[in-house]
mmCIF file of C-alpha atoms in Angstrom:
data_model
loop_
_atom_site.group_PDB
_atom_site.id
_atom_site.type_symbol
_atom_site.label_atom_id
_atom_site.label_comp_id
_atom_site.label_asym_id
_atom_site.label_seq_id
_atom_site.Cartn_x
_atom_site.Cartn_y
_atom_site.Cartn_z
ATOM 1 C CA UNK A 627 -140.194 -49.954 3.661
ATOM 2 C CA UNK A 628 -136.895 -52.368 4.220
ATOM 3 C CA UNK A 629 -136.842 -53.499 7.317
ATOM 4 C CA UNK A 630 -133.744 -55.466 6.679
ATOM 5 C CA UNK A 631 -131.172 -53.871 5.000
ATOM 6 C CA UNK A 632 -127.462 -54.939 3.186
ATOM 7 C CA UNK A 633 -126.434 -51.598 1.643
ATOM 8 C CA UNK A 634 -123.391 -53.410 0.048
ATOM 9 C CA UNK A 635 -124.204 -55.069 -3.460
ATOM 10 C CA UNK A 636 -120.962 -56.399 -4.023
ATOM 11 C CA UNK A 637 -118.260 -57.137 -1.624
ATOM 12 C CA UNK A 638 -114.599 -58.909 -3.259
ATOM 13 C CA UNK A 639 -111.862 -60.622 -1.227
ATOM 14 C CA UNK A 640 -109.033 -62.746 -2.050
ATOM 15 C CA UNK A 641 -108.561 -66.237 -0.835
ATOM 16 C CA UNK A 642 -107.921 -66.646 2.909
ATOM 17 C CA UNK A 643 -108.571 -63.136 4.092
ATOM 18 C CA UNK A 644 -111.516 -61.906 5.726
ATOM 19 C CA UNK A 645 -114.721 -61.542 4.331
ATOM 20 C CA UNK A 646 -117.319 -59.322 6.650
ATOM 21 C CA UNK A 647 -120.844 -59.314 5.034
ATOM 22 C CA UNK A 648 -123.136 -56.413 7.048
ATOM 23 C CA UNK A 649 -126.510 -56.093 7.691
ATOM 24 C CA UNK A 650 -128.897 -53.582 9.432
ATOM 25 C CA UNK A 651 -132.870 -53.644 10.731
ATOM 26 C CA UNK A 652 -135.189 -51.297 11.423
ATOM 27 C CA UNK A 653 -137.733 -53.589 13.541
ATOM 28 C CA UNK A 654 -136.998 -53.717 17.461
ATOM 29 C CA UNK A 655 -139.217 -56.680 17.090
ATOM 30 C CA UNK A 656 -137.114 -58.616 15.458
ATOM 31 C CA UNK A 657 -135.478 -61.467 17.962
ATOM 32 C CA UNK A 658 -133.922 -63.570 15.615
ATOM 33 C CA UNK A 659 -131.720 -63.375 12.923
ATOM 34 C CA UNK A 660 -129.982 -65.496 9.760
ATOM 35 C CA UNK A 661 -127.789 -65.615 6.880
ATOM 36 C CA UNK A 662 -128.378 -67.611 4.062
ATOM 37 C CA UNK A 663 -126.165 -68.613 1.190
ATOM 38 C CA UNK A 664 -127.341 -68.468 -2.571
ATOM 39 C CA UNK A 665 -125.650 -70.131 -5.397
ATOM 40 C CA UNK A 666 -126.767 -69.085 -9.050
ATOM 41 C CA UNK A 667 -130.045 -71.722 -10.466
ATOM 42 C CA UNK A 668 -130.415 -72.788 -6.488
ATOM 43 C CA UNK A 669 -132.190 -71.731 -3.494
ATOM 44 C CA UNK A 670 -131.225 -69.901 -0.084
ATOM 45 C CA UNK A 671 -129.634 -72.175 1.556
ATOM 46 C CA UNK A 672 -129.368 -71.516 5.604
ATOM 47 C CA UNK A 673 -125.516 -70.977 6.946
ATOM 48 C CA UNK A 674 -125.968 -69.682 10.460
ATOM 49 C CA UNK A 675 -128.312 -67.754 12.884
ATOM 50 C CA UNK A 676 -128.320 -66.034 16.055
ATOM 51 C CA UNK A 677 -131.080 -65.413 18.842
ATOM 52 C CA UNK A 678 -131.217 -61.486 20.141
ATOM 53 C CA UNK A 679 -129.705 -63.231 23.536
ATOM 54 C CA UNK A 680 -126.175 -63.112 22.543
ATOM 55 C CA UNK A 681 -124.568 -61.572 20.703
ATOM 56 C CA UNK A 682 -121.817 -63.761 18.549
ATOM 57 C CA UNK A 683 -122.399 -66.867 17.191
ATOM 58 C CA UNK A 684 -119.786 -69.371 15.891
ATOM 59 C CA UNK A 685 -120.019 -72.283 13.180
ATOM 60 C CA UNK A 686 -116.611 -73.334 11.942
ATOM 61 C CA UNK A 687 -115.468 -70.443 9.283
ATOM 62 C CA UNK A 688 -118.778 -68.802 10.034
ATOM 63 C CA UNK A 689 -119.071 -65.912 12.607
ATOM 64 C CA UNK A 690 -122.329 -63.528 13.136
ATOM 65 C CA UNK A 691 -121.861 -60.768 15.586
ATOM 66 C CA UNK A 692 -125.151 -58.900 16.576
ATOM 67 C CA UNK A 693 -124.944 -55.646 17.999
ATOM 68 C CA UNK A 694 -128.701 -54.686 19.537
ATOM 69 C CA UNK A 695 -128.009 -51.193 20.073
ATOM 70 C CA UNK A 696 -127.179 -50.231 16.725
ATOM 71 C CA UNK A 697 -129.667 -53.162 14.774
ATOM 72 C CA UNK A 698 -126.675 -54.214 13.007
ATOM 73 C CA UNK A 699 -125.254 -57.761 12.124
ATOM 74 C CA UNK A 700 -122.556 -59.052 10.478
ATOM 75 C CA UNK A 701 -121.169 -62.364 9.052
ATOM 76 C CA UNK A 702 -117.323 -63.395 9.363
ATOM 77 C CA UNK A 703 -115.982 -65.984 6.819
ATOM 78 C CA UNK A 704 -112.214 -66.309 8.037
ATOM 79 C CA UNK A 705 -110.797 -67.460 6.097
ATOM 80 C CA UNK A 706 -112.963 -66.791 2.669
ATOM 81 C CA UNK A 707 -112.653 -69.656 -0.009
ATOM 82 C CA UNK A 708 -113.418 -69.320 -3.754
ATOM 83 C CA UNK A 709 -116.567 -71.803 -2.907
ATOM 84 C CA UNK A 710 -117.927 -69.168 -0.760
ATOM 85 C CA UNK A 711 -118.115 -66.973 -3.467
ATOM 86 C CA UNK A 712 -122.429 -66.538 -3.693
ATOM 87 C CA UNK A 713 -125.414 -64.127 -2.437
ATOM 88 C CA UNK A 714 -125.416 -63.716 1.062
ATOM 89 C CA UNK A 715 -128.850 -62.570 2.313
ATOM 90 C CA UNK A 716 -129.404 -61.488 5.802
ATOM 91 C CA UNK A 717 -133.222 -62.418 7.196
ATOM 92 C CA UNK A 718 -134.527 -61.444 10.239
ATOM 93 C CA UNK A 719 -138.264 -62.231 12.408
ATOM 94 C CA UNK A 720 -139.998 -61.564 15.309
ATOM 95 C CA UNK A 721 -139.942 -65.390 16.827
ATOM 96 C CA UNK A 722 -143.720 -66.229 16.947
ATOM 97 C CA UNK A 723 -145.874 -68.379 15.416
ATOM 98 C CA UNK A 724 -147.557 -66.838 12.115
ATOM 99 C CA UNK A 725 -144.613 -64.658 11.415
ATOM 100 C CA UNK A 726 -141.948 -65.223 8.296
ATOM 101 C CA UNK A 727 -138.341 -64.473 7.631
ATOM 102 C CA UNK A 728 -137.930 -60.945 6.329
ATOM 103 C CA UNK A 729 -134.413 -60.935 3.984
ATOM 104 C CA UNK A 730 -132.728 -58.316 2.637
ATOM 105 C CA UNK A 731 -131.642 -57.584 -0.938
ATOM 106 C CA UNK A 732 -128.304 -59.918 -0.533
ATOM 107 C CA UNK A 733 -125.184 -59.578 -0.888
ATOM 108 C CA UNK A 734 -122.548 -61.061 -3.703
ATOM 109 C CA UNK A 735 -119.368 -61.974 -2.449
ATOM 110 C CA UNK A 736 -116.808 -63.027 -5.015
ATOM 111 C CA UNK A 737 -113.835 -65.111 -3.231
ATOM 112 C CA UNK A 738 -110.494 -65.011 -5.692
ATOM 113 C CA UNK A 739 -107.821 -66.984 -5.593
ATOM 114 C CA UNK B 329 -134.032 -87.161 -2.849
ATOM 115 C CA UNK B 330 -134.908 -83.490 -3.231
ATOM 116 C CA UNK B 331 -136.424 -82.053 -0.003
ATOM 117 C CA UNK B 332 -138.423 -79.262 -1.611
ATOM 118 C CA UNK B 333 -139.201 -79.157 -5.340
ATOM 119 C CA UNK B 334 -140.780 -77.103 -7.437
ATOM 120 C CA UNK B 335 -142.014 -77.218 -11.130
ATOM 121 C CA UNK B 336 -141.754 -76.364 -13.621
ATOM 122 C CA UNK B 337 -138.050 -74.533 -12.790
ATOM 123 C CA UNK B 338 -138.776 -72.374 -15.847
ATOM 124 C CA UNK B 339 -141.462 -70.423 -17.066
ATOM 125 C CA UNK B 340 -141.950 -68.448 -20.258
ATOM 126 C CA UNK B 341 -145.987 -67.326 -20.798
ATOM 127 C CA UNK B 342 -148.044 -64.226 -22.876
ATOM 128 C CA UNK B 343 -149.480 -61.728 -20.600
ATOM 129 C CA UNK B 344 -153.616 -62.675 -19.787
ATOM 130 C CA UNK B 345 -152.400 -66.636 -19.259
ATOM 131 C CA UNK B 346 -153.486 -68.856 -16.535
ATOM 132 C CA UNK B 347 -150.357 -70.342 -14.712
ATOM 133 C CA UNK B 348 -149.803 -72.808 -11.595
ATOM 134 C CA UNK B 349 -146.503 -73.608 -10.407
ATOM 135 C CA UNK B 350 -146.532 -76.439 -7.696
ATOM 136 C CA UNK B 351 -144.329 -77.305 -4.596
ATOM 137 C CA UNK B 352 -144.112 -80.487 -2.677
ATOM 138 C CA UNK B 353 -141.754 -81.041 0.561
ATOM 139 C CA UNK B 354 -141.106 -84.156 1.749
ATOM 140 C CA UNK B 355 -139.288 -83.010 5.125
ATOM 141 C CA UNK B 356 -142.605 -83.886 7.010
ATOM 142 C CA UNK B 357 -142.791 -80.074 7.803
ATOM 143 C CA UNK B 358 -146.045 -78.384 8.973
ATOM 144 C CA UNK B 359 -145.850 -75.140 7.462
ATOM 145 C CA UNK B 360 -145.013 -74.053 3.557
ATOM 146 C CA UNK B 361 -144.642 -70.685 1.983
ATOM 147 C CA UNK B 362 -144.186 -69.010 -1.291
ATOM 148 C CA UNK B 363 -141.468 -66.014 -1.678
ATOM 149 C CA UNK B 364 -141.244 -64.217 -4.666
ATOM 150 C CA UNK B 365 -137.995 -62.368 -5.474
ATOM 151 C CA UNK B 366 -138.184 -59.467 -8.120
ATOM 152 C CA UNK B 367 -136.640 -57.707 -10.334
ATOM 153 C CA UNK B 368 -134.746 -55.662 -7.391
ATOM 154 C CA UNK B 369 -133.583 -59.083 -5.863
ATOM 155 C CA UNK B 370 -135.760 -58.670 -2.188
ATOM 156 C CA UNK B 371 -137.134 -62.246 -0.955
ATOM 157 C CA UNK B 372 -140.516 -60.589 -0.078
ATOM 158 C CA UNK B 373 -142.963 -63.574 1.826
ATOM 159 C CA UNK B 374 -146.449 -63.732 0.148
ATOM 160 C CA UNK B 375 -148.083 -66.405 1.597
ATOM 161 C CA UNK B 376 -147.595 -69.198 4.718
ATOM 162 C CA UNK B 377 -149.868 -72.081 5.408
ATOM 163 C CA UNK B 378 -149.427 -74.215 7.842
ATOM 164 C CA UNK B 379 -151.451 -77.973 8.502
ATOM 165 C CA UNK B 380 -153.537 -76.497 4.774
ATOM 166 C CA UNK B 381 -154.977 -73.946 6.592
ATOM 167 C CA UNK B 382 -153.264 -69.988 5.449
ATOM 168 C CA UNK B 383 -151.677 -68.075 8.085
ATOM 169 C CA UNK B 384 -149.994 -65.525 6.332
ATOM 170 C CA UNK B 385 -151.598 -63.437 3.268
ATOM 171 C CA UNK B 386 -149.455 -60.329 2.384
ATOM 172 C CA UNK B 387 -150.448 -57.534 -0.372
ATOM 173 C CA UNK B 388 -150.468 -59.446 -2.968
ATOM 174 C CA UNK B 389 -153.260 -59.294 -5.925
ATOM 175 C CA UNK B 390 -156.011 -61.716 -5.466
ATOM 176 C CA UNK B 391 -155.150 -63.030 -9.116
ATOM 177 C CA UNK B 392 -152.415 -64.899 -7.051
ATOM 178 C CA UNK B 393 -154.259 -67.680 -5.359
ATOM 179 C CA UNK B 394 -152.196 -70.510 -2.980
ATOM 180 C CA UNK B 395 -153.647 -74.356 -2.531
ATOM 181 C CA UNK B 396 -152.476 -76.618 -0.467
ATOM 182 C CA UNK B 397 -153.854 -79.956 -0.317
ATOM 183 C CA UNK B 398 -152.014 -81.345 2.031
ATOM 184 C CA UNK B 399 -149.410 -80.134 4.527
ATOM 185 C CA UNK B 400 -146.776 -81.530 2.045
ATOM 186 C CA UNK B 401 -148.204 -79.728 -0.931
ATOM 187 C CA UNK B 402 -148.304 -75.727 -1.576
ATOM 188 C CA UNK B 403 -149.223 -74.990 -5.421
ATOM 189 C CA UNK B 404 -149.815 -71.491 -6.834
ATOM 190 C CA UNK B 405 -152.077 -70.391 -9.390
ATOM 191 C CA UNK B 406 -151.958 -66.897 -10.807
ATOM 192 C CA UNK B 407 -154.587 -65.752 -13.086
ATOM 193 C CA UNK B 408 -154.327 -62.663 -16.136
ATOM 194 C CA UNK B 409 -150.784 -62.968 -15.708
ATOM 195 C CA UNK B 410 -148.890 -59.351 -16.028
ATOM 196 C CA UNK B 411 -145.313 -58.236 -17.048
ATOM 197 C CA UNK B 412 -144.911 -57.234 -13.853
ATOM 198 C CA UNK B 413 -145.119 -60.739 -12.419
ATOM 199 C CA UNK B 414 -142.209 -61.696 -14.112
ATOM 200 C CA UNK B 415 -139.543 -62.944 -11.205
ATOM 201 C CA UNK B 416 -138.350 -65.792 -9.294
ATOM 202 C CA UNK B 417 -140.926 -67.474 -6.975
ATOM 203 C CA UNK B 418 -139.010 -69.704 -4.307
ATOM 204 C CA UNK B 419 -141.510 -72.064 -2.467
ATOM 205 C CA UNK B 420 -140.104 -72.841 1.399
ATOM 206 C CA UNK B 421 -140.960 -74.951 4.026
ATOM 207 C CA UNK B 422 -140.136 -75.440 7.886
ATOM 208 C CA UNK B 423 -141.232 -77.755 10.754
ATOM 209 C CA UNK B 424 -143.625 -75.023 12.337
ATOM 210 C CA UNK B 425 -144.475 -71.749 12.554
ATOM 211 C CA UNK B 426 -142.126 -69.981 13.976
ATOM 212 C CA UNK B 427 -138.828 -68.540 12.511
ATOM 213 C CA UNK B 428 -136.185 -71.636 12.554
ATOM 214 C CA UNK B 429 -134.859 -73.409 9.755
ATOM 215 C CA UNK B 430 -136.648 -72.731 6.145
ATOM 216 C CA UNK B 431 -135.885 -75.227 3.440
ATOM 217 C CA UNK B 432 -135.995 -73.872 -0.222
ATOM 218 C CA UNK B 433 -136.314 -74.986 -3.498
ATOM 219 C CA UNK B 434 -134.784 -74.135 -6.217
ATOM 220 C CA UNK B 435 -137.139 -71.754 -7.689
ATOM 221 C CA UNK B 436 -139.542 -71.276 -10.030
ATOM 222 C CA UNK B 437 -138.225 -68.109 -13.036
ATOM 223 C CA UNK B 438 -141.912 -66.763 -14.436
ATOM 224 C CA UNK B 439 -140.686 -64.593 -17.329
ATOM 225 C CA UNK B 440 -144.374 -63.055 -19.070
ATOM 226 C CA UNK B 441 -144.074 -61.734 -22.331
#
């Protein structure tokens, strides 16, 4: 059963608009939550996170909103470059020891210019 | 300097082979896991160990068996290997237990023919 899900495969944007990568969990549990960034031949590579506390996070181009009610996340890239064109994956975990990031099945964004 | 590496980064071997694929971290991080990402592109955990001693043990088959030597170390044996094995295993690691801040490598592609 997912408990972290990205229902979009594929998601395409042109340079300097808005990218918005969604995500949605099942888990209540869950009080912490990530995005990671996945270039072909590499690993996941972490971008940003955000504790269940608040409920936007900012890193430079790099926005995640969380929205408790609903279980739903989302990443901003504003505005979207042709490097950011990779896998996004969501991840998600209940924030106590013995536990491990769940991820869902990523998404590819594809950034043209 | 890579910070976690795994080898080989390719793997090609006839079903009923004995394989190991090995990970070393040199992050000076307590706890290592392995990830295995399938044919349907989830990042499902399938083990943790943290200090050498195994904290997290999902459903995997037992002919998947993790060693870790030392906290810096996490190696992976897999016995009778099957087509279905065929993926990408991604070793991680992270300072503790809890959900902050995994490191990846780059991956490990089993194909089994």
């Amino acid at each position: 059963d997912q408990q972290v899900k990205q229902n979009s495969p594929s998601l395409s944007v042109q340079e300097g608009r808005i990218s918005i990568l969604n995500c949605d969990y099942t888990n209540s549990m869950f009080d912490y939550f990530l995005w990671y960034k996945k270039y072909p031949a590499e690993g996941p590579t972490f971008l940003i996170s955000i504790s269940s506390i608040k409920d936007k996070n900012e890193d430079g181009r790099f926005t995640v909103f969380l929205n408790k009610s609903a279980k739903h996340l989302s990443l901003h890239i504003v505005p979207s470059q042709p490097g950011d064109s990779a896998v996004y994956f969501c991840a998600a975990a209940v924030n106590q020891a013995g536990t491990a990031l769940i991820f869902g099945k990523g998404t590819t964004l594809s950034v043209s210019s | 300097d890579t910070a976690v590496s795994q080898t080989p980064k390719y793997l090609v071997t006839q079903m009923g082979n004995d394989k190991s694929i090995k990970c070393e971290q040199n992050l000076g991080h307590d706890t290592m896991y392995w990830y295995k990402q399938d044919s349907k592109k989830f990042l499902k955990i399938m083990f943790s160990y943290n200090n050498k001693e195994l904290i997290i043990n999902e459903t995997v088959p037992n002919r998947f068996s993790p060693k870790s030597p030392d906290k810096a170390h996490l190696n992976l044996h897999i016995n009778s290997l099957e087509l279905g094995d065929s993926a990408v295993y991604f070793c991680a690691s992270s300072l503790n237990t809890d959900a902050y801040g995994y490191t990846f490598g780059s991956g490990t592609r089993l194909t089994v023919v």
